[in-house]
XYZ file of C-alpha atoms in Angstrom:
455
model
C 10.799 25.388 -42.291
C 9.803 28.785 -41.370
C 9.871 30.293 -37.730
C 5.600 30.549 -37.734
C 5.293 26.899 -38.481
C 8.062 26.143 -35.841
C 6.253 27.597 -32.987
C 2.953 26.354 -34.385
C 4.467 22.432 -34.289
C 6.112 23.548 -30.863
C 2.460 24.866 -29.465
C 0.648 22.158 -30.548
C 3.070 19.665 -29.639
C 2.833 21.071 -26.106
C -1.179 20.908 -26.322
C -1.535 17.220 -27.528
C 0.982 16.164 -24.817
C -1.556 17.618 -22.128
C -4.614 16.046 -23.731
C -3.274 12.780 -24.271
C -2.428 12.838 -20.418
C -5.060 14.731 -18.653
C -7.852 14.245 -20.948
C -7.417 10.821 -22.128
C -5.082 9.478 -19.031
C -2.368 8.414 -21.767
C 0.086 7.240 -19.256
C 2.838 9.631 -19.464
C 5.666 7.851 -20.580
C 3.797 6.998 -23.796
C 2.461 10.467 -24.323
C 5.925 11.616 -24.026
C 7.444 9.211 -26.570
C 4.228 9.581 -29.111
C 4.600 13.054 -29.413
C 8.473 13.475 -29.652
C 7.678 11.288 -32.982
C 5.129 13.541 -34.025
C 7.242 16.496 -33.610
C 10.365 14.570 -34.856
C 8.078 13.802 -38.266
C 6.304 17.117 -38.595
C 9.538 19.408 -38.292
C 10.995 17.828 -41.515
C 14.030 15.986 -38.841
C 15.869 13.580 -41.105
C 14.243 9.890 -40.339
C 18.000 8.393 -40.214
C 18.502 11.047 -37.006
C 15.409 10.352 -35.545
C 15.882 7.450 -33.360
C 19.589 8.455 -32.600
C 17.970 12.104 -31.561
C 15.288 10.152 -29.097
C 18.214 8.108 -27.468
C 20.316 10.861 -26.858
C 17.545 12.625 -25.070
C 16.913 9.836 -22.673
C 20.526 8.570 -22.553
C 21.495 12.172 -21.532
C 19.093 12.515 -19.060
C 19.106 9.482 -17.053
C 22.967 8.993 -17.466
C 22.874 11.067 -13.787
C 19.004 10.682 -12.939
C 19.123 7.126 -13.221
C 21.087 6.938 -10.523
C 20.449 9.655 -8.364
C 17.177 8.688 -8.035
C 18.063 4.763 -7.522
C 20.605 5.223 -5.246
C 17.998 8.367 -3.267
C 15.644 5.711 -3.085
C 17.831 2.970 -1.177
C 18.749 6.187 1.099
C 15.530 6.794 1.585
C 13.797 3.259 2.469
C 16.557 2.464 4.730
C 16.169 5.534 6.857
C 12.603 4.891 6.640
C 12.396 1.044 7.272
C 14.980 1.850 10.306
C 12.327 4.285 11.966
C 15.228 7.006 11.344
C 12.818 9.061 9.773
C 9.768 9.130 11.846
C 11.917 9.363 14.727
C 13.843 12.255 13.496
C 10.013 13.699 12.215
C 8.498 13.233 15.689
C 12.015 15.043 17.311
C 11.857 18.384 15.701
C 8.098 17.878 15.763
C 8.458 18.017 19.531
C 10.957 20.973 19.728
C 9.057 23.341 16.846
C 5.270 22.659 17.394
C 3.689 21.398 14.027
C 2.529 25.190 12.935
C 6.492 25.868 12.576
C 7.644 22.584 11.257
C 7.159 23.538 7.275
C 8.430 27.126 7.865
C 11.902 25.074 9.187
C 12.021 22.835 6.411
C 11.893 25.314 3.702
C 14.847 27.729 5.511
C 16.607 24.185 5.471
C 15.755 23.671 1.953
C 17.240 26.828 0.729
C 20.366 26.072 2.504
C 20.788 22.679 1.576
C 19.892 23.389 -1.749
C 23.047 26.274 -2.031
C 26.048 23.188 -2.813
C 23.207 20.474 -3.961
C 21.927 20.080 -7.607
C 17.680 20.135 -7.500
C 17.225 16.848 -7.971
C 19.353 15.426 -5.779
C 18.534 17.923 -2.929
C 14.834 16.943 -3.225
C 15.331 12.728 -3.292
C 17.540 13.277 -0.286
C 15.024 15.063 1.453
C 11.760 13.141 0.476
C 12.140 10.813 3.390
C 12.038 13.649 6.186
C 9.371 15.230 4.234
C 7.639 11.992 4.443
C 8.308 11.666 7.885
C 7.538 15.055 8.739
C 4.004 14.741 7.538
C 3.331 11.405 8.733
C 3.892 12.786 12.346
C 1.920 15.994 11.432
C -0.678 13.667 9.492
C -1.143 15.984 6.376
C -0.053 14.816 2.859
C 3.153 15.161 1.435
C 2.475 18.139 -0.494
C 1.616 20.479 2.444
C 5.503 19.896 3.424
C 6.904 18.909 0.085
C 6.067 21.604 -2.403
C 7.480 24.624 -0.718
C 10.572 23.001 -0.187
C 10.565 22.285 -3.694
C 10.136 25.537 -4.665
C 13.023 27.300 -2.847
C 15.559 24.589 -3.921
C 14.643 25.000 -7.523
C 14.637 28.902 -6.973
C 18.573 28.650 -5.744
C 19.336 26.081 -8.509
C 18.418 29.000 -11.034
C 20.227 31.793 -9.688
C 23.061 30.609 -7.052
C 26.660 30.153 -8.102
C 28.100 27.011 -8.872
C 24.953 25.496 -9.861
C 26.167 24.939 -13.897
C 23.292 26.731 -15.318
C 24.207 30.239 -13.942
C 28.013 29.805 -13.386
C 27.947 28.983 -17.363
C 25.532 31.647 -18.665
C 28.195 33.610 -16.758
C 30.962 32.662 -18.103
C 29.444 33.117 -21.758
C 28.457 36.910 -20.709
C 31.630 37.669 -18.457
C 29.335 37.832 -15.761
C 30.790 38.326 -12.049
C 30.347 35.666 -9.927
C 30.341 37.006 -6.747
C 27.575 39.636 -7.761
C 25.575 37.353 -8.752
C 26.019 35.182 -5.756
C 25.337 37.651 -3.922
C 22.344 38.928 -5.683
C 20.847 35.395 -6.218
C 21.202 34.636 -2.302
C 19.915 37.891 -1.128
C 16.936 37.619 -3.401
C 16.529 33.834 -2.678
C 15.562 34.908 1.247
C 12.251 37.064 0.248
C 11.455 34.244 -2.201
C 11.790 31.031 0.501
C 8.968 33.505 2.847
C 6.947 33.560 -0.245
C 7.237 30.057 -1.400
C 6.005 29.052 2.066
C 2.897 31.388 1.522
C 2.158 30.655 -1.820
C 2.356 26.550 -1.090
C 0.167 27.463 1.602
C -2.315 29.080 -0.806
C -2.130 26.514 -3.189
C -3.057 24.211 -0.535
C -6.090 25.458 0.792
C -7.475 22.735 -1.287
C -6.688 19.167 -0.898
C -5.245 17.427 -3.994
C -5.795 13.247 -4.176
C -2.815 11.634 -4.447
C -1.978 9.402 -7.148
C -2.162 5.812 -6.299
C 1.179 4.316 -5.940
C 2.258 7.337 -4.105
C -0.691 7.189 -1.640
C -0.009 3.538 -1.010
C 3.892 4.634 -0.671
C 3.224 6.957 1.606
C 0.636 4.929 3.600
C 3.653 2.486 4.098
C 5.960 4.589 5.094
C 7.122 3.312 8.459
C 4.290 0.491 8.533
C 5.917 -2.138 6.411
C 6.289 -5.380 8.094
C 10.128 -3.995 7.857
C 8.966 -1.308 9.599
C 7.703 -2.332 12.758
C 9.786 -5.100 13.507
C 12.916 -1.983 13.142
C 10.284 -0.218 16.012
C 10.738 -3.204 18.494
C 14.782 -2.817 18.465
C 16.091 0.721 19.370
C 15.578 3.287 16.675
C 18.618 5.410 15.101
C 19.775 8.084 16.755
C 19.109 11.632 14.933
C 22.567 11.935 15.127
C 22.867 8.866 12.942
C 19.959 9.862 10.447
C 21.458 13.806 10.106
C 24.825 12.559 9.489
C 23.755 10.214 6.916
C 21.793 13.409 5.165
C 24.671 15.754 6.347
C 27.584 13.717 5.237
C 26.705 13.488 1.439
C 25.539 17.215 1.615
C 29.322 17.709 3.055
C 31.066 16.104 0.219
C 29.092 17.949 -2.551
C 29.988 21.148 -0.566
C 33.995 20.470 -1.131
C 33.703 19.301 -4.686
C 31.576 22.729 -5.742
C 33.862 24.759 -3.516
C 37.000 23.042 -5.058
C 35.443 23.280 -8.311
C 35.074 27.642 -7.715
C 38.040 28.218 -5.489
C 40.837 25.980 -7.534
C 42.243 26.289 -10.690
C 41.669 24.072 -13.634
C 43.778 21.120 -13.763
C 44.448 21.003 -10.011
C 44.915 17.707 -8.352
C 43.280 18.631 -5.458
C 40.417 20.163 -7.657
C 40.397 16.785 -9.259
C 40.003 14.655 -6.063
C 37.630 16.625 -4.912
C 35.672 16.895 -7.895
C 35.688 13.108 -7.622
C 34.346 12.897 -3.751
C 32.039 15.482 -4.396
C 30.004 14.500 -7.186
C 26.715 13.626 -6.648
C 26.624 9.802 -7.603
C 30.050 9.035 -5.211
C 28.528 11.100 -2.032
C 25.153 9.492 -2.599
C 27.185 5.923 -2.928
C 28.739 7.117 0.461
C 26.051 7.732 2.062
C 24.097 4.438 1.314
C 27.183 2.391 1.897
C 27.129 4.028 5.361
C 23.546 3.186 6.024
C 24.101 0.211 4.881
C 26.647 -0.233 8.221
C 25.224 2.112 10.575
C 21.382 1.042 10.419
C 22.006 -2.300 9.382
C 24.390 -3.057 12.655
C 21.701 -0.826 14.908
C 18.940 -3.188 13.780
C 20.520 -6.700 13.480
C 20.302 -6.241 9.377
C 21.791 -9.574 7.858
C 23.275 -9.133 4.287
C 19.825 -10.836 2.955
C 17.767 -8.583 4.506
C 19.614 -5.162 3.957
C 19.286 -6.052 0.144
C 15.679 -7.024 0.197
C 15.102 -3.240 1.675
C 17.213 -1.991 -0.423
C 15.726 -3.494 -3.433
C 12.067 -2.576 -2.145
C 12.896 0.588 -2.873
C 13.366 0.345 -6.707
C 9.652 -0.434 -8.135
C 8.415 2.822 -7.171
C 11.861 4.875 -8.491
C 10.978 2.848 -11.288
C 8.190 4.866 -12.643
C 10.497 8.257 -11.681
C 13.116 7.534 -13.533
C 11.053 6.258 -16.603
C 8.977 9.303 -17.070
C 11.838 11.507 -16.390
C 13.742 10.067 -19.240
C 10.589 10.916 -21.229
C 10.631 14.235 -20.892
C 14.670 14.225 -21.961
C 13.774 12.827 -24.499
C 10.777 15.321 -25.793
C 13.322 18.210 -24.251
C 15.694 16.842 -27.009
C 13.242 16.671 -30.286
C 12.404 20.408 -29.193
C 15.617 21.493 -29.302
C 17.125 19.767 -32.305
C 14.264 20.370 -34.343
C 14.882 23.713 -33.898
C 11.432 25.085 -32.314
C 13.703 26.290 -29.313
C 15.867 28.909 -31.967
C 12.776 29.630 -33.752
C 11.231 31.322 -30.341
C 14.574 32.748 -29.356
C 14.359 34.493 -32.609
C 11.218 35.944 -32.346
C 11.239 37.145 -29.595
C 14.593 39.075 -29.899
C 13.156 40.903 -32.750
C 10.757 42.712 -30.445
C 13.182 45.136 -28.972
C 11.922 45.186 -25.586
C 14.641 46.666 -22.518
C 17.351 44.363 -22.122
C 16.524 43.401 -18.494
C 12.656 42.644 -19.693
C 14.024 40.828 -23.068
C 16.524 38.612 -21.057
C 13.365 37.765 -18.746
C 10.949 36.430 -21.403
C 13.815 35.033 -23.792
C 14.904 32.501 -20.803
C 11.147 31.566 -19.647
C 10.066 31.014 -23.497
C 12.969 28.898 -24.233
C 12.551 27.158 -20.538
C 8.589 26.228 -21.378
C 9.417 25.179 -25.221
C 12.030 22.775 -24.149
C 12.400 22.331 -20.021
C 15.751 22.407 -19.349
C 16.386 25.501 -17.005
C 20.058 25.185 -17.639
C 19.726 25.191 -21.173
C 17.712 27.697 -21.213
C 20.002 30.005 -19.319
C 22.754 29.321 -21.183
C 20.951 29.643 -24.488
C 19.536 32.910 -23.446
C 23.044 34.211 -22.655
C 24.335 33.271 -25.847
C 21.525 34.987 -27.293
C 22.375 38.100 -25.747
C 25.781 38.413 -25.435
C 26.899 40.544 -27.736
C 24.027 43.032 -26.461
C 25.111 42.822 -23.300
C 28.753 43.461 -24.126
C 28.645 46.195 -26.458
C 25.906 47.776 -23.823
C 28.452 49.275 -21.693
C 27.031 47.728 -18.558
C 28.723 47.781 -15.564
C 29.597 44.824 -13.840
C 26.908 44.627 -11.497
C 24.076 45.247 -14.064
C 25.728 42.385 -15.929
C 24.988 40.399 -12.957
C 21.400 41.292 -12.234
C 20.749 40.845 -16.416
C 22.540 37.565 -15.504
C 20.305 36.970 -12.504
C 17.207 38.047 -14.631
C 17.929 35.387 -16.766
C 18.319 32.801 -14.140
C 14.724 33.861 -12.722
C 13.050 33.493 -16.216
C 14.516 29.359 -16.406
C 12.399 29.101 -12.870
C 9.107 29.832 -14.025
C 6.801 27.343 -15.990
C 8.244 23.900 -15.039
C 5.576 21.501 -16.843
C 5.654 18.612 -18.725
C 8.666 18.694 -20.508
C 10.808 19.307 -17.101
C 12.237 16.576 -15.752
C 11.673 18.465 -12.239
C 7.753 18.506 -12.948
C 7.685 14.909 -12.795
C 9.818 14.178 -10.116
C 8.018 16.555 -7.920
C 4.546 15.251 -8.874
C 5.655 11.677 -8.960
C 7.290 11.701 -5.755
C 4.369 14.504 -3.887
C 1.857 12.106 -5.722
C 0.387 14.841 -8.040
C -1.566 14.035 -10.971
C -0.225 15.957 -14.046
C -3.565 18.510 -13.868
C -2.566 19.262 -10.100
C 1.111 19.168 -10.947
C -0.099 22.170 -13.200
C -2.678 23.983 -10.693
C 0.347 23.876 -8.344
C 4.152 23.438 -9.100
C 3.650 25.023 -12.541
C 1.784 27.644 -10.766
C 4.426 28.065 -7.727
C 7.726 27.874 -10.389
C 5.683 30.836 -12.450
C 5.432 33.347 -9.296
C 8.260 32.912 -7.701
C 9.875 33.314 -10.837
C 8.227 36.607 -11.758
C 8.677 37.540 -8.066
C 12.520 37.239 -8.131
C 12.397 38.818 -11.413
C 10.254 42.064 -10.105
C 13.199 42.237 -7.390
C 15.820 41.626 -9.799
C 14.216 44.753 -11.893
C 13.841 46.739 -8.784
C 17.576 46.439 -7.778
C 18.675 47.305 -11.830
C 16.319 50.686 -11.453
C 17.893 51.295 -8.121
C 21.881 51.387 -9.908
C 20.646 52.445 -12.945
């Protein structure tokens, strides 16, 4: 199939997904699936390696979401249904002053988000956003999307997230340039997310349903209030139960960049600090530390825990979905159709690099595949450019910036943002899609700056 008709499928595949949801309220899960068909059929994709294709996609994308998100949620509701949340809210409530309370959480956001993968940063820290606005009594958003924004931002650009450390690896990229350059650039861009969220917010957005009657609940469930009549957690308790799985991330990523391959202790390590085990930590010590502060019995500390799962439910659904159309986008072959095209345009490297990784990041959603792709892409330009090794790492940085911008539908991050901020999809758009987009551009135009400046 030629590249023209590639992109055309690709476009309109894109299009129909956003009418069936916004204009005809298709819910999303089924818009998702419908149209990964109709691009499966239209691209020509064998029908035998159709179906296989579609599992793959959602098989590879909730083999970790899944359970990130189920075991984020237990975290979560037990923090919550202890009053460990609301009291920890009302604490730094007390000590900030409400006006400074979202400025903290994003500078914690950007820290936290360093060692952490996205997705997991953001489900840890839904609860205290919850609780943060409950005591402030503003929606989740107000709090929730610039802290969003700043995690994803680092994600992109910050050594070891896998993204950048392997689009570095493909271009011989330094790490600790780019590190550096990703962090120092991240700073300007956690100011601006704050402003920008602010901006976005001048308007208030409805939230969905199931999230407003989430959020409504939080802390009022019959749970709830009879945890208020027995002595709430300590923040002590409620930080270390954030801090500890945070911790144990930390030494697997640092293990992971400071030891060599096929070191036991990189392999032990590697094991305690993977995202599933510190998050099974972590809930196993809730489990003993807030169910033995509130007189939990066995029966009860499931029934909380399980309370949690209905409303993950609908996360973790919809974020396989958009694996899954990630997957028919790439395999059909859309995504190397675009990379193509635009290649052949012979823009600067530093601008190409840009455009290549945002193209190939709104065709298919995967920031980390885009990255890498990109790299790949221009590798041999890059290496026969005679670049010196800190322009590598700015192109390498450039590229990183370009996989931030226009999260949408096919992002897995879209939807667990929206879902869990209770966004519709046309609000998701007006303002994650909008936030992703200039913050990317805006760590790009510094990224530029800095290459003019060694130039």
């Amino acid at each position: 199939m030629s590249t023209l008709a590639l992109l055309g499928i690709g476009a309109g595949s894109i299009g129909l997904l956003l009418l069936l949801i916004i204009r005809w309220q298709v819910h999303a899960f089924v818009a998702m699936m419908l149209v990964s068909f109709l691009v499966a059929f239209a691209t020509g994709m064998p029908i035998g390696d159709i179906i296989s294709t579609l599992i793959a996609g959602m098989g590879g994308t909730l083999g970790s979401v899944a359970i990130l998100v189920a075991l984020g949620s237990m975290l979560g509701r037990m923090i919550e249904v202890s009053g460990g949340a609301a009291s920890l809210a009302n604490r730094f409530t007390q000590l900030l002053g409400p006006t400074r309370v979202p400025m903290a959480l994003t500078a914690a956001a950007l820290v936290l988000a360093i060692p952490v993968f996205f997705d997991v940063g953001f489900i840890i820290l839904v609860p205290i956003v919850y609780g943060f606005c409950k005591a402030a009594g503003v929606n989740p958003i107000k709090f929730g999307l610039p802290v969003a924004g700043i995690m994803l931002a680092a994600h992109v650009v910050v050594p070891p997230h896998p993204g950048i450390v392997g689009g570095a690896a493909i271009v011989k990229g330094d790490i600790g340039w780019i590190t550096i350059i990703g962090l120092a650039i991240c700073i300007p861009l956690a100011a601006l997310s704050q402003v920008v969220s602010g901006w976005l917010n001048r308007k208030g957005y409805p939230m969905l349903p199931t999230t407003a009657e989430q959020f409504a609940a939080f802390g009022n469930s019959e749970d709830s209030k009879t945890s208020k009549a027995s002595a709430a957690p300590s923040v002590g308790t409620i930080m270390a139960l954030i801090l500890i799985p945070l911790a144990l991330i930390m030494a697997g990523t640092t293990g992971a960049t400071l030891l060599p391959k096929g070191d036991s202790l990189r392999n032990v390590l590697g094991f305690i600090g993977s995202p599933i085990f510190a998050l099974m930590v972590a809930v196993g010590l809730a489990m003993f530390l807030l169910g033995r502060n509130q007189g939990w019995n066995r029966e009860r500390t499931n029934a909380i825990m399980e309370s949690a799962l209905p409303p993950a439910a609908t996360v973790i659904l919809v974020t396989g979905a958009g694996g899954v159309f990630a997957k028919v986008l790439t395999a059909s072959g859309i995504g190397a159709a675009l990379s193509q095209s635009l290649t052949a345009t012979h823009l600067p490297l530093i601008l190409l690099a840009f455009i290549i990784s945002l193209a190939l990041r709104a065709a298919q959603g995967s920031a980390t595949v885009a990255i890498i792709t990109t790299c790949g892409l221009l590798a041999d330009a890059m290496a026969g450019g005679g670049y010196s090794p800190l322009q590598v790492a700015l192109l390498t940085v450039a590229i990183g910036f370009g996989s931030l911008g226009l999260s949408h539908v096919n992002d897995s991050g879209f939807w667990i943002v929206t879902r869990y901020l209770g966004l519709s999809v046309g609000d998701g758009l007006r303002t994650w899609t909008v936030l992703t987009t200039v913050l990317g551009l805006a760590g790009f135009a510094l990224t530029a700056l800095l290459w003019v400046a060694v130039a």
